PDB file of C-alpha atoms in Angstrom:
ATOM      1  CA  MET A   1     -10.118  22.225  42.708  1.00 50.00           C
ATOM      2  CA  LYS A   2     -10.727  22.578  38.960  1.00 56.00           C
ATOM      3  CA  LYS A   3      -7.024  22.330  37.989  1.00 60.00           C
ATOM      4  CA  PRO A   4      -6.530  18.716  39.252  1.00 63.00           C
ATOM      5  CA  LYS A   5      -9.720  17.566  37.492  1.00 63.00           C
ATOM      6  CA  ILE A   6      -8.645  19.199  34.220  1.00 63.00           C
ATOM      7  CA  LEU A   7      -5.150  17.725  34.565  1.00 58.00           C
ATOM      8  CA  ILE A   8      -6.588  14.232  35.181  1.00 62.00           C
ATOM      9  CA  LEU A   9      -8.894  14.635  32.173  1.00 56.00           C
ATOM     10  CA  ILE A  10      -6.004  15.706  29.910  1.00 63.00           C
ATOM     11  CA  ILE A  11      -3.834  12.780  31.071  1.00 61.00           C
ATOM     12  CA  THR A  12      -6.726  10.349  30.504  1.00 56.00           C
ATOM     13  CA  ILE A  13      -7.288  11.661  26.972  1.00 56.00           C
ATOM     14  CA  LEU A  14      -3.563  11.447  26.163  1.00 50.00           C
ATOM     15  CA  LEU A  15      -3.392   7.857  27.442  1.00 48.00           C
ATOM     16  CA  PHE A  16      -6.440   6.957  25.353  1.00 44.00           C
ATOM     17  CA  PHE A  17      -4.800   8.291  22.174  1.00 44.00           C
ATOM     18  CA  LEU A  18      -1.524   6.514  22.948  1.00 42.00           C
ATOM     19  CA  ILE A  19      -3.356   3.197  23.328  1.00 42.00           C
ATOM     20  CA  LEU A  20      -5.479   3.865  20.221  1.00 40.00           C
ATOM     21  CA  LYS A  21      -2.421   4.767  18.149  1.00 41.00           C
ATOM     22  CA  GLU A  22      -0.839   1.375  18.887  1.00 40.00           C
ATOM     23  CA  SER A  23      -3.775  -0.621  17.532  1.00 38.00           C
ATOM     24  CA  TYR A  24      -2.857  -0.635  13.858  1.00 45.00           C
ATOM     25  CA  ALA A  25      -0.533  -2.815  11.800  1.00 47.00           C
ATOM     26  CA  TYR A  26       2.777  -1.447  10.691  1.00 45.00           C
ATOM     27  CA  PHE A  27       5.283  -2.785   8.239  1.00 46.00           C
ATOM     28  CA  ASN A  28       9.039  -2.898   8.024  1.00 44.00           C
ATOM     29  CA  ALA A  29      10.141  -0.810   5.061  1.00 41.00           C
ATOM     30  CA  THR A  30      13.482  -2.633   4.905  1.00 39.00           C
ATOM     31  CA  ASN A  31      11.827  -6.025   4.360  1.00 45.00           C
ATOM     32  CA  GLN A  32       9.737  -5.643   1.241  1.00 50.00           C
ATOM     33  CA  SER A  33      10.266  -7.235  -2.120  1.00 48.00           C
ATOM     34  CA  LEU A  34       9.244  -6.675  -5.695  1.00 48.00           C
ATOM     35  CA  SER A  35       9.379  -9.450  -8.240  1.00 47.00           C
ATOM     36  CA  GLN A  36       8.829  -8.919 -11.934  1.00 52.00           C
ATOM     37  CA  GLN A  37       7.704 -11.294 -14.631  1.00 51.00           C
ATOM     38  CA  VAL A  38       8.092  -9.783 -18.060  1.00 49.00           C
ATOM     39  CA  SER A  39       7.011 -11.164 -21.415  1.00 48.00           C
ATOM     40  CA  THR A  40       9.585 -10.591 -24.133  1.00 51.00           C
ATOM     41  CA  GLY A  41       9.424  -7.376 -26.071  1.00 59.00           C
ATOM     42  CA  GLN A  42      10.793  -3.865 -25.865  1.00 74.00           C
ATOM     43  CA  PHE A  43       8.922  -1.762 -23.411  1.00 81.00           C
ATOM     44  CA  ILE A  44       9.696   0.444 -20.440  1.00 86.00           C
ATOM     45  CA  TYR A  45       8.075   0.589 -17.030  1.00 86.00           C
ATOM     46  CA  ASP A  46       9.097   1.476 -13.507  1.00 89.00           C
ATOM     47  CA  VAL A  47       7.659   0.582 -10.105  1.00 90.00           C
ATOM     48  CA  THR A  48       8.393   2.454  -6.869  1.00 91.00           C
ATOM     49  CA  ILE A  49       7.249   1.564  -3.364  1.00 91.00           C
ATOM     50  CA  ASP A  50       6.835   4.378  -0.843  1.00 93.00           C
ATOM     51  CA  THR A  51       6.601   3.230   2.761  1.00 90.00           C
ATOM     52  CA  ASN A  52       6.446   5.681   5.603  1.00 89.00           C
ATOM     53  CA  PRO A  53       5.559   4.873   9.226  1.00 86.00           C
ATOM     54  CA  ASN A  54       3.479   8.065   9.290  1.00 90.00           C
ATOM     55  CA  TYR A  55       1.159   6.809   6.535  1.00 92.00           C
ATOM     56  CA  ILE A  56      -1.943   6.143   8.630  1.00 90.00           C
ATOM     57  CA  GLU A  57      -5.526   6.863   7.659  1.00 92.00           C
ATOM     58  CA  ASN A  58      -8.548   6.047   9.828  1.00 89.00           C
ATOM     59  CA  ASN A  59      -6.168   4.195  12.159  1.00 86.00           C
ATOM     60  CA  ILE A  60      -5.016   1.889   9.318  1.00 90.00           C
ATOM     61  CA  ALA A  61      -1.447   1.862   7.991  1.00 90.00           C
ATOM     62  CA  TYR A  62      -0.846   2.070   4.253  1.00 94.00           C
ATOM     63  CA  PHE A  63       1.931   2.287   1.683  1.00 94.00           C
ATOM     64  CA  ARG A  64       1.993   3.680  -1.841  1.00 96.00           C
ATOM     65  CA  VAL A  65       2.991   1.985  -5.078  1.00 95.00           C
ATOM     66  CA  LYS A  66       3.593   3.990  -8.244  1.00 95.00           C
ATOM     67  CA  VAL A  67       3.718   2.324 -11.678  1.00 94.00           C
ATOM     68  CA  THR A  68       4.738   4.314 -14.741  1.00 93.00           C
ATOM     69  CA  ASN A  69       5.666   3.628 -18.358  1.00 92.00           C
ATOM     70  CA  THR A  70       8.581   6.062 -18.169  1.00 91.00           C
ATOM     71  CA  LYS A  71      12.107   5.508 -16.858  1.00 89.00           C
ATOM     72  CA  ASP A  72      15.199   7.708 -17.083  1.00 88.00           C
ATOM     73  CA  GLY A  73      13.283  10.225 -19.198  1.00 89.00           C
ATOM     74  CA  LYS A  74      12.226   7.648 -21.815  1.00 90.00           C
ATOM     75  CA  THR A  75       8.658   6.472 -22.381  1.00 90.00           C
ATOM     76  CA  SER A  76       7.766   2.982 -23.515  1.00 89.00           C
ATOM     77  CA  PRO A  77       7.605   2.721 -27.321  1.00 90.00           C
ATOM     78  CA  ALA A  78       4.980  -0.055 -27.072  1.00 90.00           C
ATOM     79  CA  PRO A  79       1.746  -0.370 -25.106  1.00 93.00           C
ATOM     80  CA  ILE A  80       1.986  -2.398 -21.879  1.00 92.00           C
ATOM     81  CA  LYS A  81      -0.499  -4.524 -19.961  1.00 93.00           C
ATOM     82  CA  TYR A  82       0.321  -5.231 -16.334  1.00 94.00           C
ATOM     83  CA  GLN A  83      -1.152  -6.663 -13.156  1.00 95.00           C
ATOM     84  CA  LEU A  84       0.033  -6.392  -9.529  1.00 95.00           C
ATOM     85  CA  THR A  85      -0.265  -8.950  -6.725  1.00 95.00           C
ATOM     86  CA  PHE A  86       0.156  -7.882  -3.085  1.00 95.00           C
ATOM     87  CA  GLN A  87       0.863 -10.590  -0.509  1.00 93.00           C
ATOM     88  CA  ASN A  88       2.679 -11.435   2.704  1.00 92.00           C
ATOM     89  CA  GLU A  89       6.234 -12.577   2.980  1.00 90.00           C
ATOM     90  CA  LYS A  90       6.486 -15.953   4.703  1.00 90.00           C
ATOM     91  CA  GLY A  91       5.534 -15.646   8.368  1.00 89.00           C
ATOM     92  CA  SER A  92       3.660 -12.339   8.034  1.00 90.00           C
ATOM     93  CA  ASN A  93       0.002 -11.955   8.897  1.00 90.00           C
ATOM     94  CA  GLY A  94      -1.152  -8.876   6.978  1.00 91.00           C
ATOM     95  CA  ILE A  95      -4.368  -8.380   5.091  1.00 94.00           C
ATOM     96  CA  PHE A  96      -4.556  -5.874   2.236  1.00 95.00           C
ATOM     97  CA  TYR A  97      -6.956  -3.590   0.406  1.00 97.00           C
ATOM     98  CA  TYR A  98      -6.083  -1.026  -2.289  1.00 97.00           C
ATOM     99  CA  ILE A  99      -7.496   2.009  -4.029  1.00 98.00           C
ATOM    100  CA  ASP A 100      -5.855   3.127  -7.272  1.00 97.00           C
ATOM    101  CA  SER A 101      -5.516   6.701  -8.505  1.00 97.00           C
ATOM    102  CA  GLU A 102      -8.632   6.259 -10.654  1.00 96.00           C
ATOM    103  CA  GLY A 103     -10.780   5.182  -7.703  1.00 96.00           C
ATOM    104  CA  ASN A 104     -10.811   1.444  -8.487  1.00 96.00           C
ATOM    105  CA  THR A 105     -10.600  -0.810  -5.424  1.00 97.00           C
ATOM    106  CA  SER A 106      -9.469  -4.354  -4.756  1.00 97.00           C
ATOM    107  CA  SER A 107     -12.934  -5.210  -3.423  1.00 95.00           C
ATOM    108  CA  GLU A 108     -16.295  -3.540  -3.909  1.00 93.00           C
ATOM    109  CA  SER A 109     -17.318  -4.623  -0.394  1.00 95.00           C
ATOM    110  CA  GLY A 110     -14.138  -3.214   1.216  1.00 94.00           C
ATOM    111  CA  GLU A 111     -12.899  -6.698   2.156  1.00 96.00           C
ATOM    112  CA  TYR A 112      -9.263  -7.107   3.235  1.00 95.00           C
ATOM    113  CA  LEU A 113      -7.482 -10.260   2.015  1.00 96.00           C
ATOM    114  CA  ASN A 114      -4.065 -11.823   2.624  1.00 94.00           C
ATOM    115  CA  THR A 115      -3.416 -11.815  -1.160  1.00 96.00           C
ATOM    116  CA  ILE A 116      -4.943  -9.414  -3.660  1.00 97.00           C
ATOM    117  CA  THR A 117      -4.414  -9.237  -7.395  1.00 96.00           C
ATOM    118  CA  SER A 118      -5.262  -6.064  -9.254  1.00 96.00           C
ATOM    119  CA  GLN A 119      -7.300  -5.859 -12.384  1.00 96.00           C
ATOM    120  CA  GLU A 120      -5.258  -5.770 -15.597  1.00 96.00           C
ATOM    121  CA  TYR A 121      -4.165  -2.233 -16.491  1.00 97.00           C
ATOM    122  CA  THR A 122      -2.844  -0.854 -19.779  1.00 96.00           C
ATOM    123  CA  PHE A 123      -0.409   1.962 -20.546  1.00 95.00           C
ATOM    124  CA  GLY A 124      -0.174   3.462 -24.039  1.00 94.00           C
ATOM    125  CA  THR A 125       2.900   5.053 -25.592  1.00 93.00           C
ATOM    126  CA  THR A 126       2.504   8.457 -23.946  1.00 95.00           C
ATOM    127  CA  LYS A 127       3.768   9.090 -20.426  1.00 96.00           C
ATOM    128  CA  GLU A 128       1.347   7.605 -17.858  1.00 96.00           C
ATOM    129  CA  THR A 129       1.468   6.914 -14.128  1.00 96.00           C
ATOM    130  CA  ARG A 130      -0.902   5.030 -11.853  1.00 97.00           C
ATOM    131  CA  GLU A 131      -0.685   5.063  -8.074  1.00 97.00           C
ATOM    132  CA  PHE A 132      -1.995   2.523  -5.593  1.00 98.00           C
ATOM    133  CA  LYS A 133      -2.696   3.230  -1.935  1.00 97.00           C
ATOM    134  CA  VAL A 134      -2.455  -0.164  -0.239  1.00 96.00           C
ATOM    135  CA  TYR A 135      -3.962  -0.420   3.245  1.00 95.00           C
ATOM    136  CA  VAL A 136      -2.509  -3.021   5.624  1.00 93.00           C
ATOM    137  CA  LYS A 137      -4.163  -4.499   8.706  1.00 91.00           C
ATOM    138  CA  VAL A 138      -3.706  -7.613  10.807  1.00 90.00           C
ATOM    139  CA  PRO A 139      -6.652  -9.820  11.821  1.00 87.00           C
ATOM    140  CA  SER A 140      -5.907  -9.368  15.538  1.00 83.00           C
ATOM    141  CA  GLY A 141      -6.111  -5.574  15.260  1.00 79.00           C
ATOM    142  CA  LEU A 142      -2.934  -5.329  17.338  1.00 80.00           C
ATOM    143  CA  LYS A 143       0.391  -3.793  16.398  1.00 80.00           C
ATOM    144  CA  GLU A 144       2.376  -6.292  14.309  1.00 82.00           C
ATOM    145  CA  ASN A 145       5.243  -6.156  11.875  1.00 85.00           C
ATOM    146  CA  VAL A 146       3.987  -6.995   8.360  1.00 88.00           C
ATOM    147  CA  ASN A 147       6.505  -7.882   5.671  1.00 88.00           C
ATOM    148  CA  PHE A 148       5.011  -7.870   2.204  1.00 91.00           C
ATOM    149  CA  LYS A 149       5.935  -8.526  -1.380  1.00 91.00           C
ATOM    150  CA  ILE A 150       4.591  -7.211  -4.648  1.00 92.00           C
ATOM    151  CA  ASP A 151       4.644  -9.224  -7.854  1.00 90.00           C
ATOM    152  CA  ILE A 152       4.166  -7.479 -11.194  1.00 90.00           C
ATOM    153  CA  GLU A 153       3.419  -9.289 -14.401  1.00 90.00           C
ATOM    154  CA  ALA A 154       3.908  -7.088 -17.440  1.00 88.00           C
ATOM    155  CA  LYS A 155       3.666  -7.772 -21.156  1.00 88.00           C
ATOM    156  CA  GLN A 156       3.789  -5.886 -24.394  1.00 87.00           C
ATOM    157  CA  VAL A 157       0.425  -5.489 -26.095  1.00 84.00           C
TER     158      VAL A 157
END
């Protein structure tokens, strides 16, 4: 008598987690873009986007963005100021929120927006890296494909 009840309970719990797992946004890693606007000058920086379908925290999908003033073993000879903007590609419905590696957030209240622009950051002339963890949701709370783009505006200081 106890075995069927335990089996039904286990199946119910598994079904609950399967339904719960499907309630977050996900994004297509093959349909992302990065555009760069650079003021003239000689400086070095590199941006990498790390998307992984397993990046989920508190039932919210996220991706990582790493910005550094080093590329191919060379560090920028001049200080750099830069700012990132995260937004949807046309037709996507994502809302975003980020936390950087220093603990700064896109919103003190934790608000998710369809476009967010970071504060202005500065790199000196020694090797530096800053990472952003960008959370992605959809207003419906259902599973949707979110295609995003990141714009970076960088200039020599």
